[in-house]
Short mmCIF file of N, CA, C and O and ligand atoms in Angstrom, two decimals:
data_model
loop_
_atom_site.label_atom_id
_atom_site.label_comp_id
_atom_site.label_asym_id
_atom_site.label_seq_id
_atom_site.Cartn_x
_atom_site.Cartn_y
_atom_site.Cartn_z
N UNK A 1 -10.74 21.10 12.13
CA UNK A 1 -9.75 21.97 12.76
C UNK A 1 -10.43 23.23 13.29
O UNK A 1 -11.28 23.79 12.62
N UNK A 2 -10.03 23.65 14.48
CA UNK A 2 -10.67 24.82 15.09
C UNK A 2 -9.72 26.00 15.16
O UNK A 2 -8.52 25.83 15.36
N UNK A 3 -10.28 27.18 15.00
CA UNK A 3 -9.50 28.41 15.16
C UNK A 3 -9.08 28.53 16.63
O UNK A 3 -9.92 28.45 17.52
N UNK A 4 -7.76 28.69 16.89
CA UNK A 4 -7.31 28.77 18.28
C UNK A 4 -7.70 30.10 18.94
O UNK A 4 -7.65 30.21 20.16
N UNK A 5 -8.08 31.07 18.13
CA UNK A 5 -8.43 32.39 18.68
C UNK A 5 -9.87 32.40 19.18
O UNK A 5 -10.15 32.74 20.33
N UNK A 6 -10.80 31.98 18.33
CA UNK A 6 -12.21 32.10 18.70
C UNK A 6 -12.92 30.75 18.80
O UNK A 6 -14.06 30.67 19.25
N UNK A 7 -12.26 29.68 18.38
CA UNK A 7 -12.86 28.35 18.51
C UNK A 7 -13.80 27.97 17.37
O UNK A 7 -14.38 26.89 17.40
N UNK A 8 -13.95 28.84 16.38
CA UNK A 8 -14.81 28.50 15.24
C UNK A 8 -14.17 27.38 14.43
O UNK A 8 -12.94 27.29 14.34
N UNK A 9 -14.98 26.52 13.85
CA UNK A 9 -14.44 25.45 13.02
C UNK A 9 -13.97 26.05 11.70
O UNK A 9 -14.71 26.77 11.03
N UNK A 10 -12.70 25.77 11.38
CA UNK A 10 -12.15 26.29 10.12
C UNK A 10 -12.50 25.36 8.97
O UNK A 10 -12.32 24.15 9.06
N UNK A 11 -13.05 25.93 7.90
CA UNK A 11 -13.37 25.12 6.72
C UNK A 11 -12.40 25.48 5.59
O UNK A 11 -12.39 26.60 5.12
N UNK A 12 -11.60 24.50 5.17
CA UNK A 12 -10.58 24.79 4.16
C UNK A 12 -11.14 24.96 2.75
O UNK A 12 -12.25 24.50 2.46
N UNK A 13 -10.36 25.64 1.94
CA UNK A 13 -10.52 25.74 0.49
C UNK A 13 -11.95 25.79 -0.03
O UNK A 13 -12.57 24.78 -0.31
N UNK A 14 -12.46 26.97 -0.21
CA UNK A 14 -13.75 27.14 -0.88
C UNK A 14 -13.55 27.09 -2.38
O UNK A 14 -12.41 27.04 -2.85
N UNK A 15 -14.63 27.11 -3.14
CA UNK A 15 -14.53 27.06 -4.60
C UNK A 15 -13.77 28.28 -5.14
O UNK A 15 -13.15 28.21 -6.19
N UNK A 16 -13.79 29.37 -4.40
CA UNK A 16 -13.12 30.59 -4.85
C UNK A 16 -11.65 30.63 -4.49
O UNK A 16 -11.01 31.67 -4.60
N UNK A 17 -11.11 29.52 -4.06
CA UNK A 17 -9.69 29.50 -3.72
C UNK A 17 -9.51 29.38 -2.22
O UNK A 17 -10.47 29.22 -1.48
N UNK A 18 -8.25 29.44 -1.80
CA UNK A 18 -7.93 29.22 -0.40
C UNK A 18 -8.22 30.45 0.44
O UNK A 18 -7.83 31.55 0.09
N UNK A 19 -8.90 30.22 1.53
CA UNK A 19 -8.99 31.27 2.52
C UNK A 19 -8.15 30.82 3.71
O UNK A 19 -8.36 29.74 4.24
N UNK A 20 -7.19 31.63 4.07
CA UNK A 20 -6.30 31.26 5.16
C UNK A 20 -6.63 32.04 6.43
O UNK A 20 -5.85 32.11 7.35
N UNK A 21 -7.83 32.63 6.43
CA UNK A 21 -8.26 33.37 7.61
C UNK A 21 -9.50 32.72 8.21
O UNK A 21 -10.32 32.16 7.49
N UNK A 22 -9.62 32.85 9.53
CA UNK A 22 -10.80 32.36 10.20
C UNK A 22 -12.02 33.12 9.69
O UNK A 22 -12.00 34.34 9.59
N UNK A 23 -13.10 32.37 9.40
CA UNK A 23 -14.27 33.05 8.84
C UNK A 23 -15.01 33.88 9.89
O UNK A 23 -15.76 34.78 9.56
N UNK A 24 -14.74 33.60 11.18
CA UNK A 24 -15.44 34.36 12.21
C UNK A 24 -14.61 35.55 12.70
O UNK A 24 -15.02 36.68 12.59
N UNK A 25 -13.39 35.27 13.19
CA UNK A 25 -12.60 36.36 13.79
C UNK A 25 -11.56 36.91 12.83
O UNK A 25 -10.88 37.87 13.15
N UNK A 26 -11.42 36.29 11.64
CA UNK A 26 -10.48 36.74 10.60
C UNK A 26 -9.01 36.60 11.00
O UNK A 26 -8.14 37.21 10.39
N UNK A 27 -8.73 35.83 12.04
CA UNK A 27 -7.33 35.59 12.42
C UNK A 27 -6.61 34.90 11.27
O UNK A 27 -7.19 34.07 10.56
N UNK A 28 -5.33 35.24 11.09
CA UNK A 28 -4.52 34.61 10.05
C UNK A 28 -4.12 33.21 10.52
O UNK A 28 -3.36 33.06 11.46
N UNK A 29 -4.65 32.20 9.85
CA UNK A 29 -4.41 30.82 10.27
C UNK A 29 -3.42 30.11 9.36
O UNK A 29 -3.29 28.89 9.42
N UNK A 30 -2.71 30.86 8.51
CA UNK A 30 -1.88 30.20 7.49
C UNK A 30 -0.80 29.31 8.09
O UNK A 30 -0.56 28.20 7.60
N UNK A 31 -0.15 29.77 9.18
CA UNK A 31 0.88 28.94 9.82
C UNK A 31 0.28 27.66 10.36
O UNK A 31 0.83 26.56 10.19
N UNK A 32 -0.85 27.83 11.01
CA UNK A 32 -1.53 26.69 11.61
C UNK A 32 -1.95 25.68 10.54
O UNK A 32 -1.80 24.48 10.71
N UNK A 33 -2.45 26.21 9.42
CA UNK A 33 -2.90 25.33 8.33
C UNK A 33 -1.71 24.58 7.74
O UNK A 33 -1.81 23.40 7.44
N UNK A 34 -0.57 25.28 7.64
CA UNK A 34 0.61 24.62 7.09
C UNK A 34 1.05 23.47 8.01
O UNK A 34 1.36 22.38 7.55
N UNK A 35 1.05 23.74 9.31
CA UNK A 35 1.42 22.71 10.28
C UNK A 35 0.43 21.55 10.22
O UNK A 35 0.81 20.38 10.22
N UNK A 36 -0.84 21.88 10.12
CA UNK A 36 -1.89 20.87 10.04
C UNK A 36 -1.70 19.99 8.80
O UNK A 36 -1.77 18.78 8.87
N UNK A 37 -1.45 20.64 7.65
CA UNK A 37 -1.24 19.90 6.40
C UNK A 37 -0.04 18.98 6.51
O UNK A 37 -0.07 17.84 6.03
N UNK A 38 1.01 19.50 7.14
CA UNK A 38 2.23 18.72 7.33
C UNK A 38 1.94 17.49 8.21
O UNK A 38 2.40 16.39 7.92
N UNK A 39 1.16 17.71 9.25
CA UNK A 39 0.80 16.62 10.15
C UNK A 39 -0.01 15.56 9.40
O UNK A 39 0.24 14.37 9.55
N UNK A 40 -0.95 16.01 8.57
CA UNK A 40 -1.76 15.08 7.78
C UNK A 40 -0.86 14.27 6.83
O UNK A 40 -1.04 13.08 6.65
N UNK A 41 0.13 14.95 6.28
CA UNK A 41 1.06 14.28 5.37
C UNK A 41 1.80 13.16 6.11
O UNK A 41 1.89 12.03 5.61
N UNK A 42 2.32 13.46 7.29
CA UNK A 42 3.00 12.43 8.10
C UNK A 42 2.06 11.28 8.42
O UNK A 42 2.44 10.11 8.37
N UNK A 43 0.81 11.63 8.73
CA UNK A 43 -0.18 10.61 9.07
C UNK A 43 -0.44 9.69 7.87
O UNK A 43 -0.52 8.48 8.00
N UNK A 44 -0.53 10.28 6.67
CA UNK A 44 -0.75 9.47 5.47
C UNK A 44 0.44 8.56 5.20
O UNK A 44 0.28 7.40 4.82
N UNK A 45 1.65 9.11 5.40
CA UNK A 45 2.86 8.29 5.26
C UNK A 45 2.79 7.10 6.22
O UNK A 45 3.10 5.97 5.85
N UNK A 46 2.37 7.39 7.44
CA UNK A 46 2.28 6.35 8.46
C UNK A 46 1.30 5.26 8.02
O UNK A 46 1.59 4.07 8.16
N UNK A 47 0.16 5.66 7.45
CA UNK A 47 -0.82 4.67 6.98
C UNK A 47 -0.24 3.80 5.87
O UNK A 47 -0.44 2.59 5.84
N UNK A 48 0.49 4.45 4.95
CA UNK A 48 1.12 3.71 3.85
C UNK A 48 2.14 2.71 4.38
O UNK A 48 2.18 1.55 3.95
N UNK A 49 2.97 3.17 5.31
CA UNK A 49 4.01 2.31 5.88
C UNK A 49 3.39 1.15 6.65
O UNK A 49 3.90 0.02 6.62
N UNK A 50 2.27 1.42 7.29
CA UNK A 50 1.56 0.36 8.01
C UNK A 50 1.08 -0.72 7.04
O UNK A 50 1.23 -1.91 7.30
N UNK A 51 0.55 -0.27 5.90
CA UNK A 51 0.10 -1.23 4.87
C UNK A 51 1.24 -2.09 4.37
O UNK A 51 1.06 -3.24 4.01
N UNK A 52 2.44 -1.48 4.33
CA UNK A 52 3.61 -2.21 3.84
C UNK A 52 4.27 -3.05 4.93
O UNK A 52 5.26 -3.72 4.68
N UNK A 53 3.71 -2.97 6.13
CA UNK A 53 4.25 -3.76 7.23
C UNK A 53 5.46 -3.15 7.91
O UNK A 53 6.14 -3.81 8.69
N UNK A 54 5.73 -1.88 7.60
CA UNK A 54 6.87 -1.20 8.24
C UNK A 54 6.36 -0.50 9.50
O UNK A 54 6.12 0.71 9.50
N UNK A 55 6.21 -1.27 10.57
CA UNK A 55 5.52 -0.73 11.74
C UNK A 55 6.29 0.36 12.46
O UNK A 55 5.71 1.35 12.88
N UNK A 56 7.62 0.17 12.63
CA UNK A 56 8.36 1.16 13.41
C UNK A 56 8.45 2.48 12.63
O UNK A 56 8.36 3.56 13.22
N UNK A 57 8.58 2.39 11.29
CA UNK A 57 8.59 3.60 10.47
C UNK A 57 7.22 4.28 10.52
O UNK A 57 7.12 5.51 10.57
N UNK A 58 6.18 3.46 10.50
CA UNK A 58 4.82 4.01 10.58
C UNK A 58 4.63 4.76 11.88
O UNK A 58 4.09 5.87 11.91
N UNK A 59 5.15 4.15 12.95
CA UNK A 59 5.02 4.76 14.27
C UNK A 59 5.79 6.09 14.31
O UNK A 59 5.29 7.09 14.82
N UNK A 60 7.00 6.11 13.74
CA UNK A 60 7.82 7.32 13.73
C UNK A 60 7.09 8.45 13.00
O UNK A 60 7.06 9.59 13.46
N UNK A 61 6.45 8.11 11.87
CA UNK A 61 5.74 9.14 11.11
C UNK A 61 4.49 9.62 11.84
O UNK A 61 4.18 10.81 11.84
N UNK A 62 3.78 8.69 12.45
CA UNK A 62 2.58 9.10 13.18
C UNK A 62 2.94 9.93 14.41
O UNK A 62 2.22 10.86 14.76
N UNK A 63 4.09 9.60 15.04
CA UNK A 63 4.55 10.40 16.17
C UNK A 63 4.84 11.83 15.74
O UNK A 63 4.56 12.78 16.46
N UNK A 64 5.42 11.97 14.53
CA UNK A 64 5.68 13.30 13.97
C UNK A 64 4.36 14.06 13.79
O UNK A 64 4.25 15.24 14.10
N UNK A 65 3.37 13.34 13.26
CA UNK A 65 2.05 13.96 13.05
C UNK A 65 1.47 14.44 14.37
O UNK A 65 0.99 15.57 14.48
N UNK A 66 1.58 13.59 15.39
CA UNK A 66 1.04 13.95 16.71
C UNK A 66 1.81 15.11 17.33
O UNK A 66 1.22 15.96 18.01
N UNK A 67 3.13 15.15 17.08
CA UNK A 67 3.94 16.23 17.63
C UNK A 67 3.53 17.57 17.03
O UNK A 67 3.54 18.60 17.70
N UNK A 68 3.13 17.54 15.74
CA UNK A 68 2.72 18.77 15.07
C UNK A 68 1.30 19.16 15.44
O UNK A 68 0.97 20.34 15.56
N UNK A 69 0.45 18.17 15.58
CA UNK A 69 -0.97 18.46 15.75
C UNK A 69 -1.57 17.39 16.64
O UNK A 69 -1.93 16.31 16.18
N UNK A 70 -1.66 17.70 17.94
CA UNK A 70 -1.98 16.67 18.92
C UNK A 70 -3.48 16.45 19.12
O UNK A 70 -3.87 15.53 19.83
N UNK A 71 -4.31 17.26 18.48
CA UNK A 71 -5.74 17.12 18.77
C UNK A 71 -6.52 16.53 17.59
O UNK A 71 -7.69 16.81 17.42
N UNK A 72 -5.85 15.73 16.77
CA UNK A 72 -6.52 15.08 15.64
C UNK A 72 -6.84 13.63 16.03
O UNK A 72 -5.95 12.84 16.30
N UNK A 73 -8.12 13.32 16.04
CA UNK A 73 -8.57 12.01 16.51
C UNK A 73 -7.91 10.85 15.74
O UNK A 73 -7.48 9.87 16.35
N UNK A 74 -7.81 10.98 14.41
CA UNK A 74 -7.28 9.89 13.59
C UNK A 74 -5.83 9.56 13.95
O UNK A 74 -5.41 8.40 13.85
N UNK A 75 -5.05 10.58 14.35
CA UNK A 75 -3.65 10.34 14.69
C UNK A 75 -3.58 9.44 15.94
O UNK A 75 -2.77 8.53 16.02
N UNK A 76 -4.45 9.73 16.90
CA UNK A 76 -4.47 8.94 18.13
C UNK A 76 -4.99 7.53 17.86
O UNK A 76 -4.51 6.56 18.45
N UNK A 77 -5.96 7.44 16.95
CA UNK A 77 -6.50 6.12 16.60
C UNK A 77 -5.42 5.24 15.99
O UNK A 77 -5.28 4.06 16.34
N UNK A 78 -4.62 5.84 15.10
CA UNK A 78 -3.53 5.07 14.47
C UNK A 78 -2.45 4.73 15.49
O UNK A 78 -1.91 3.62 15.48
N UNK A 79 -2.14 5.68 16.37
CA UNK A 79 -1.15 5.41 17.42
C UNK A 79 -1.59 4.20 18.24
O UNK A 79 -0.76 3.33 18.58
N UNK A 80 -2.88 4.12 18.52
CA UNK A 80 -3.42 2.98 19.27
C UNK A 80 -3.23 1.68 18.52
O UNK A 80 -2.82 0.66 19.09
N UNK A 81 -3.51 1.71 17.23
CA UNK A 81 -3.37 0.52 16.40
C UNK A 81 -1.93 0.03 16.40
O UNK A 81 -1.65 -1.16 16.52
N UNK A 82 -0.99 0.98 16.26
CA UNK A 82 0.43 0.62 16.21
C UNK A 82 0.90 0.05 17.55
O UNK A 82 1.71 -0.88 17.58
N UNK A 83 0.39 0.61 18.64
CA UNK A 83 0.74 0.07 19.96
C UNK A 83 0.17 -1.33 20.14
O UNK A 83 0.83 -2.22 20.69
N UNK A 84 -1.05 -1.54 19.65
CA UNK A 84 -1.68 -2.85 19.76
C UNK A 84 -0.87 -3.89 18.98
O UNK A 84 -0.72 -5.04 19.41
N UNK A 85 -0.33 -3.46 17.82
CA UNK A 85 0.49 -4.37 17.01
C UNK A 85 1.74 -4.81 17.76
O UNK A 85 2.25 -5.91 17.56
N UNK A 86 2.23 -3.92 18.64
CA UNK A 86 3.40 -4.26 19.46
C UNK A 86 3.00 -5.08 20.68
O UNK A 86 3.87 -5.48 21.46
N UNK A 87 1.70 -5.28 20.85
CA UNK A 87 1.24 -6.01 22.03
C UNK A 87 1.05 -5.12 23.25
O UNK A 87 0.78 -5.61 24.34
N UNK A 88 1.18 -3.83 23.04
CA UNK A 88 1.04 -2.88 24.16
C UNK A 88 -0.42 -2.41 24.24
O UNK A 88 -0.75 -1.29 23.85
N UNK A 89 -1.26 -3.28 24.77
CA UNK A 89 -2.70 -2.99 24.74
C UNK A 89 -3.11 -1.93 25.74
O UNK A 89 -4.06 -1.18 25.51
N UNK A 90 -2.38 -1.86 26.84
CA UNK A 90 -2.73 -0.87 27.85
C UNK A 90 -2.62 0.55 27.28
O UNK A 90 -3.53 1.36 27.42
N UNK A 91 -1.49 0.82 26.60
CA UNK A 91 -1.31 2.14 26.00
C UNK A 91 -2.22 2.32 24.79
O UNK A 91 -2.68 3.42 24.51
N UNK A 92 -2.48 1.22 24.06
CA UNK A 92 -3.37 1.29 22.91
C UNK A 92 -4.77 1.74 23.34
O UNK A 92 -5.37 2.62 22.72
N UNK A 93 -5.24 1.15 24.42
CA UNK A 93 -6.57 1.51 24.92
C UNK A 93 -6.60 2.99 25.32
O UNK A 93 -7.54 3.72 25.01
N UNK A 94 -5.52 3.44 25.97
CA UNK A 94 -5.44 4.86 26.36
C UNK A 94 -5.52 5.75 25.13
O UNK A 94 -6.18 6.79 25.13
N UNK A 95 -4.85 5.33 24.03
CA UNK A 95 -4.88 6.10 22.78
C UNK A 95 -6.29 6.17 22.21
O UNK A 95 -6.73 7.22 21.76
N UNK A 96 -6.98 5.04 22.22
CA UNK A 96 -8.32 5.02 21.63
C UNK A 96 -9.31 5.80 22.48
O UNK A 96 -10.23 6.41 21.97
N UNK A 97 -9.07 5.78 23.81
CA UNK A 97 -9.94 6.59 24.66
C UNK A 97 -9.70 8.08 24.42
O UNK A 97 -10.62 8.89 24.43
N UNK A 98 -8.43 8.43 24.16
CA UNK A 98 -8.09 9.81 23.81
C UNK A 98 -8.73 10.17 22.47
O UNK A 98 -9.22 11.28 22.29
N UNK A 99 -8.72 9.21 21.53
CA UNK A 99 -9.35 9.44 20.23
C UNK A 99 -10.81 9.84 20.41
O UNK A 99 -11.28 10.79 19.79
N UNK A 100 -11.49 9.11 21.29
CA UNK A 100 -12.93 9.36 21.49
C UNK A 100 -13.18 10.69 22.19
O UNK A 100 -14.25 11.28 22.05
N UNK A 101 -12.17 11.18 22.90
CA UNK A 101 -12.29 12.49 23.53
C UNK A 101 -12.35 13.58 22.45
O UNK A 101 -13.11 14.53 22.54
N UNK A 102 -11.52 13.38 21.39
CA UNK A 102 -11.49 14.37 20.31
C UNK A 102 -12.61 14.13 19.30
O UNK A 102 -13.07 15.06 18.65
N UNK A 103 -13.00 12.89 19.13
CA UNK A 103 -14.03 12.54 18.15
C UNK A 103 -14.86 11.39 18.70
O UNK A 103 -14.54 10.22 18.50
N UNK A 104 -15.93 11.72 19.43
CA UNK A 104 -16.72 10.68 20.12
C UNK A 104 -17.32 9.63 19.16
O UNK A 104 -17.67 8.55 19.60
N UNK A 105 -17.39 9.94 17.87
CA UNK A 105 -17.98 8.99 16.91
C UNK A 105 -16.92 8.19 16.15
O UNK A 105 -17.25 7.46 15.22
N UNK A 106 -15.65 8.36 16.52
CA UNK A 106 -14.57 7.75 15.72
C UNK A 106 -14.74 6.23 15.59
O UNK A 106 -14.72 5.49 16.59
N UNK A 107 -14.91 5.78 14.35
CA UNK A 107 -15.25 4.38 14.08
C UNK A 107 -14.11 3.43 14.45
O UNK A 107 -14.35 2.36 15.01
N UNK A 108 -12.87 3.83 14.14
CA UNK A 108 -11.72 2.96 14.42
C UNK A 108 -11.62 2.70 15.92
O UNK A 108 -11.50 1.56 16.37
N UNK A 109 -11.67 3.78 16.70
CA UNK A 109 -11.52 3.65 18.15
C UNK A 109 -12.64 2.80 18.72
O UNK A 109 -12.40 1.93 19.57
N UNK A 110 -13.87 3.02 18.27
CA UNK A 110 -14.99 2.23 18.77
C UNK A 110 -14.80 0.75 18.45
O UNK A 110 -14.96 -0.11 19.32
N UNK A 111 -14.45 0.47 17.19
CA UNK A 111 -14.28 -0.92 16.76
C UNK A 111 -13.17 -1.60 17.56
O UNK A 111 -13.35 -2.72 18.05
N UNK A 112 -12.03 -0.91 17.70
CA UNK A 112 -10.90 -1.52 18.38
C UNK A 112 -11.20 -1.75 19.86
O UNK A 112 -10.87 -2.81 20.41
N UNK A 113 -11.81 -0.78 20.50
CA UNK A 113 -12.13 -0.94 21.92
C UNK A 113 -13.13 -2.08 22.11
O UNK A 113 -13.04 -2.84 23.07
N UNK A 114 -14.06 -2.19 21.17
CA UNK A 114 -15.05 -3.25 21.24
C UNK A 114 -14.41 -4.63 21.11
O UNK A 114 -14.69 -5.53 21.89
N UNK A 115 -13.51 -4.74 20.13
CA UNK A 115 -12.81 -6.02 19.91
C UNK A 115 -12.03 -6.40 21.16
O UNK A 115 -12.07 -7.53 21.63
N UNK A 116 -11.33 -5.42 21.74
CA UNK A 116 -10.51 -5.69 22.92
C UNK A 116 -11.36 -6.12 24.11
O UNK A 116 -11.02 -7.06 24.81
N UNK A 117 -12.46 -5.42 24.32
CA UNK A 117 -13.31 -5.79 25.46
C UNK A 117 -13.87 -7.19 25.25
O UNK A 117 -13.98 -7.97 26.17
N UNK A 118 -14.22 -7.46 24.00
CA UNK A 118 -14.74 -8.78 23.63
C UNK A 118 -13.70 -9.86 23.95
O UNK A 118 -13.98 -10.86 24.57
N UNK A 119 -12.45 -9.61 23.53
CA UNK A 119 -11.36 -10.55 23.74
C UNK A 119 -11.15 -10.80 25.24
O UNK A 119 -10.97 -11.93 25.66
N UNK A 120 -11.17 -9.71 26.00
CA UNK A 120 -10.94 -9.83 27.43
C UNK A 120 -12.08 -10.62 28.10
O UNK A 120 -11.83 -11.45 28.98
N UNK A 121 -13.30 -10.39 27.62
CA UNK A 121 -14.46 -11.07 28.20
C UNK A 121 -14.43 -12.58 27.98
O UNK A 121 -14.93 -13.34 28.79
N UNK A 122 -13.84 -13.00 26.83
CA UNK A 122 -13.89 -14.43 26.50
C UNK A 122 -12.82 -15.18 27.27
O UNK A 122 -11.78 -15.42 26.87
ZN1 ZN B 1 -11.39 32.58 14.75
#
């Protein structure tokens, strides 16, 4: 997560307790962190629901996560997976390409894009 004020990477929870301020510009990031945590929570719910086979509920939760925090690579990666499950590969590919924009090393997006290109080639 990056500080929206100065762009420094925010590192959560040191051993001395929570710091809710940017370590570089000291901006108060507590609201942002709360929103981020909430988004992560929705994303985890989505992963759980996906494991249980509740795809539309998983999608609803992941959409909530994305609405709160749109620049998290994992949220886009999961959105892609859920779209692929619906057979919507065109949008799924767009999601995974977006994932790689936020996290060029994202393993899920790389694997999924590779599988899809492989499938198309055969
Ligand atoms: Zn900052």
